[in-house]
Amino acid sequence: EVQLLESGGKLVQPGGSLRLSCEASGFTFRTYSMNWVRQAPGKGLEWVSTITNTGSTTYYADSVKGRFTISRDNSRDTVFLEMNSLRAEDTAVYYCAKGAQFGNWGQGTPVTVSS
Amino acid sequence: DVVMTQSPLSLPVTLGQPASISCRSSQSLVYSDGNTYLNWFLQRPGQSPRRLIYKVSNRDSGVPDRFSGSGSGTDFTLKISRVEPEDIGVYYCMQGSHKYTFGQGTKLEIK
């Protein structure tokens, strides 16, 4: 059974930094691209970032480009999202999703950016 | 960037009746490999999203056959032949042909 377990979300001040993790199990992690998607309170889904299976290529939404960095460790079946220069509008639940077509999702980890 | 537009945004339905959601993209979703990467997701209240349909019309494992997806190019539709109580939630279309974009979501609720 595919499982994705996000962690690392918390309350952080504007301008601060945070690193999210998503630990995967139940599939051959190194063969799948991985994604981060966020959902602000009461709002819809917003794609954030994608990393290819080897980690050689990354993609970002314009709203986070230059501030967020996606990476992965295939020896630990884990994908990360490093978030810097955080803003109030980054407040959201952050989900990781498996594969190019988002076939499985984790339960999400909440990030609140507030002073 | 590709814009995905869903309609309606709110869909009151009677249990046992059909429902239909439209999703339109601002440009063709036919990818260079010939596939069309248009997926549908359901987010039930308090839950994570779950994929229902991938590449326009392919149902995911465990998805009831009352759900069907169709369309091509820029116009796509999700149909539910007979709405059941567990179908309540927000439906999102998502394109994966030009990076990724979600539609605004359609809230399906009981009339």
PDB file of N, CA, C and O in Angstrom, chain A residues 5 9 18 20 24 26 32 40 48 58 62 72 74-75 77 92 94 100 103 105 111 115:
ATOM      1  N   LEU A   5       3.906  10.323   4.040  1.00  0.00           N
ATOM      2  CA  LEU A   5       3.771  10.933   5.361  1.00  0.00           C
ATOM      3  C   LEU A   5       4.556  12.235   5.401  1.00  0.00           C
ATOM      4  O   LEU A   5       5.795  12.235   5.476  1.00  0.00           O
ATOM      5  N   GLY A   9       5.621  20.845   9.232  1.00  0.00           N
ATOM      6  CA  GLY A   9       4.832  22.070   9.251  1.00  0.00           C
ATOM      7  C   GLY A   9       4.677  22.636  10.653  1.00  0.00           C
ATOM      8  O   GLY A   9       4.584  21.887  11.630  1.00  0.00           O
ATOM      9  N   LEU A  18      11.553  27.162   6.658  1.00  0.00           N
ATOM     10  CA  LEU A  18      10.985  25.903   7.132  1.00  0.00           C
ATOM     11  C   LEU A  18      11.358  24.817   6.135  1.00  0.00           C
ATOM     12  O   LEU A  18      11.486  25.088   4.927  1.00  0.00           O
ATOM     13  N   LEU A  20      10.029  21.076   4.921  1.00  0.00           N
ATOM     14  CA  LEU A  20       9.038  20.015   4.984  1.00  0.00           C
ATOM     15  C   LEU A  20       9.642  18.720   4.450  1.00  0.00           C
ATOM     16  O   LEU A  20      10.489  18.741   3.557  1.00  0.00           O
ATOM     17  N   ALA A  24       8.055   8.326   1.923  1.00  0.00           N
ATOM     18  CA  ALA A  24       7.229   7.446   1.102  1.00  0.00           C
ATOM     19  C   ALA A  24       7.482   5.982   1.426  1.00  0.00           C
ATOM     20  O   ALA A  24       8.582   5.602   1.839  1.00  0.00           O
ATOM     21  N   GLY A  26       5.803   1.763   0.195  1.00  0.00           N
ATOM     22  CA  GLY A  26       4.833   0.987  -0.557  1.00  0.00           C
ATOM     23  C   GLY A  26       5.006   1.021  -2.063  1.00  0.00           C
ATOM     24  O   GLY A  26       4.182   0.451  -2.785  1.00  0.00           O
ATOM     25  N   TYR A  32       9.763   7.305  -9.456  1.00  0.00           N
ATOM     26  CA  TYR A  32       8.641   8.244  -9.612  1.00  0.00           C
ATOM     27  C   TYR A  32       9.065   9.685  -9.367  1.00  0.00           C
ATOM     28  O   TYR A  32       9.828   9.971  -8.439  1.00  0.00           O
ATOM     29  N   ALA A  40      -4.485  26.722   0.737  1.00  0.00           N
ATOM     30  CA  ALA A  40      -4.693  27.770   1.732  1.00  0.00           C
ATOM     31  C   ALA A  40      -6.049  27.560   2.403  1.00  0.00           C
ATOM     32  O   ALA A  40      -6.942  26.932   1.823  1.00  0.00           O
ATOM     33  N   VAL A  48       2.750  23.452  -6.351  1.00  0.00           N
ATOM     34  CA  VAL A  48       3.884  24.211  -5.853  1.00  0.00           C
ATOM     35  C   VAL A  48       5.170  23.834  -6.570  1.00  0.00           C
ATOM     36  O   VAL A  48       5.888  24.700  -7.069  1.00  0.00           O
ATOM     37  N   THR A  58      13.879  20.087 -11.734  1.00  0.00           N
ATOM     38  CA  THR A  58      12.855  20.584 -10.805  1.00  0.00           C
ATOM     39  C   THR A  58      12.023  21.656 -11.486  1.00  0.00           C
ATOM     40  O   THR A  58      12.489  22.343 -12.409  1.00  0.00           O
ATOM     41  N   ASP A  62       5.294  29.983 -10.207  1.00  0.00           N
ATOM     42  CA  ASP A  62       5.865  31.333 -10.173  1.00  0.00           C
ATOM     43  C   ASP A  62       5.792  31.935  -8.774  1.00  0.00           C
ATOM     44  O   ASP A  62       6.661  32.711  -8.379  1.00  0.00           O
ATOM     45  N   ARG A  72      15.299  15.618  -3.090  1.00  0.00           N
ATOM     46  CA  ARG A  72      14.913  14.270  -2.678  1.00  0.00           C
ATOM     47  C   ARG A  72      16.147  13.468  -2.302  1.00  0.00           C
ATOM     48  O   ARG A  72      17.251  13.739  -2.776  1.00  0.00           O
ATOM     49  N   ASN A  74      16.827   9.553  -2.495  1.00  0.00           N
ATOM     50  CA  ASN A  74      16.280   8.259  -2.894  1.00  0.00           C
ATOM     51  C   ASN A  74      16.753   7.117  -1.990  1.00  0.00           C
ATOM     52  O   ASN A  74      16.145   6.044  -1.983  1.00  0.00           O
ATOM     53  N   SER A  75      17.818   7.334  -1.222  1.00  0.00           N
ATOM     54  CA  SER A  75      18.260   6.306  -0.275  1.00  0.00           C
ATOM     55  C   SER A  75      17.376   6.272   0.966  1.00  0.00           C
ATOM     56  O   SER A  75      17.366   5.278   1.703  1.00  0.00           O
ATOM     57  N   ASP A  77      13.976   7.394   0.625  1.00  0.00           N
ATOM     58  CA  ASP A  77      12.593   7.457   0.117  1.00  0.00           C
ATOM     59  C   ASP A  77      11.867   8.704   0.623  1.00  0.00           C
ATOM     60  O   ASP A  77      10.711   8.636   1.070  1.00  0.00           O
ATOM     61  N   ALA A  92      -0.793  27.502   4.499  1.00  0.00           N
ATOM     62  CA  ALA A  92      -1.555  26.475   3.790  1.00  0.00           C
ATOM     63  C   ALA A  92      -1.252  25.106   4.391  1.00  0.00           C
ATOM     64  O   ALA A  92      -0.299  24.955   5.165  1.00  0.00           O
ATOM     65  N   TYR A  94       0.246  21.697   3.247  1.00  0.00           N
ATOM     66  CA  TYR A  94       1.124  21.265   2.165  1.00  0.00           C
ATOM     67  C   TYR A  94       1.036  19.739   2.037  1.00  0.00           C
ATOM     68  O   TYR A  94       1.272  19.006   3.010  1.00  0.00           O
ATOM     69  N   ALA A 100       3.848  11.537 -11.870  1.00  0.00           N
ATOM     70  CA  ALA A 100       3.595  12.637 -12.803  1.00  0.00           C
ATOM     71  C   ALA A 100       2.126  13.044 -12.853  1.00  0.00           C
ATOM     72  O   ALA A 100       1.811  14.156 -13.244  1.00  0.00           O
ATOM     73  N   GLY A 103      -1.011  10.414  -8.453  1.00  0.00           N
ATOM     74  CA  GLY A 103      -1.880   9.273  -8.200  1.00  0.00           C
ATOM     75  C   GLY A 103      -2.171   8.990  -6.741  1.00  0.00           C
ATOM     76  O   GLY A 103      -3.178   8.363  -6.419  1.00  0.00           O
ATOM     77  N   TRP A 105      -1.747  10.743  -2.537  1.00  0.00           N
ATOM     78  CA  TRP A 105      -1.486  11.948  -1.758  1.00  0.00           C
ATOM     79  C   TRP A 105      -1.272  11.580  -0.293  1.00  0.00           C
ATOM     80  O   TRP A 105      -1.847  10.619   0.211  1.00  0.00           O
ATOM     81  N   VAL A 111       1.220  24.641   7.515  1.00  0.00           N
ATOM     82  CA  VAL A 111       2.215  25.703   7.690  1.00  0.00           C
ATOM     83  C   VAL A 111       1.466  27.011   7.918  1.00  0.00           C
ATOM     84  O   VAL A 111       0.589  27.369   7.127  1.00  0.00           O
ATOM     85  N   SER A 115       3.029  36.577  12.517  1.00  0.00           N
ATOM     86  CA  SER A 115       3.806  37.144  13.623  1.00  0.00           C
ATOM     87  C   SER A 115       2.998  37.109  14.920  1.00  0.00           C
ATOM     88  O   SER A 115       3.485  37.515  15.971  1.00  0.00           O
TER      89      SER A 115
END
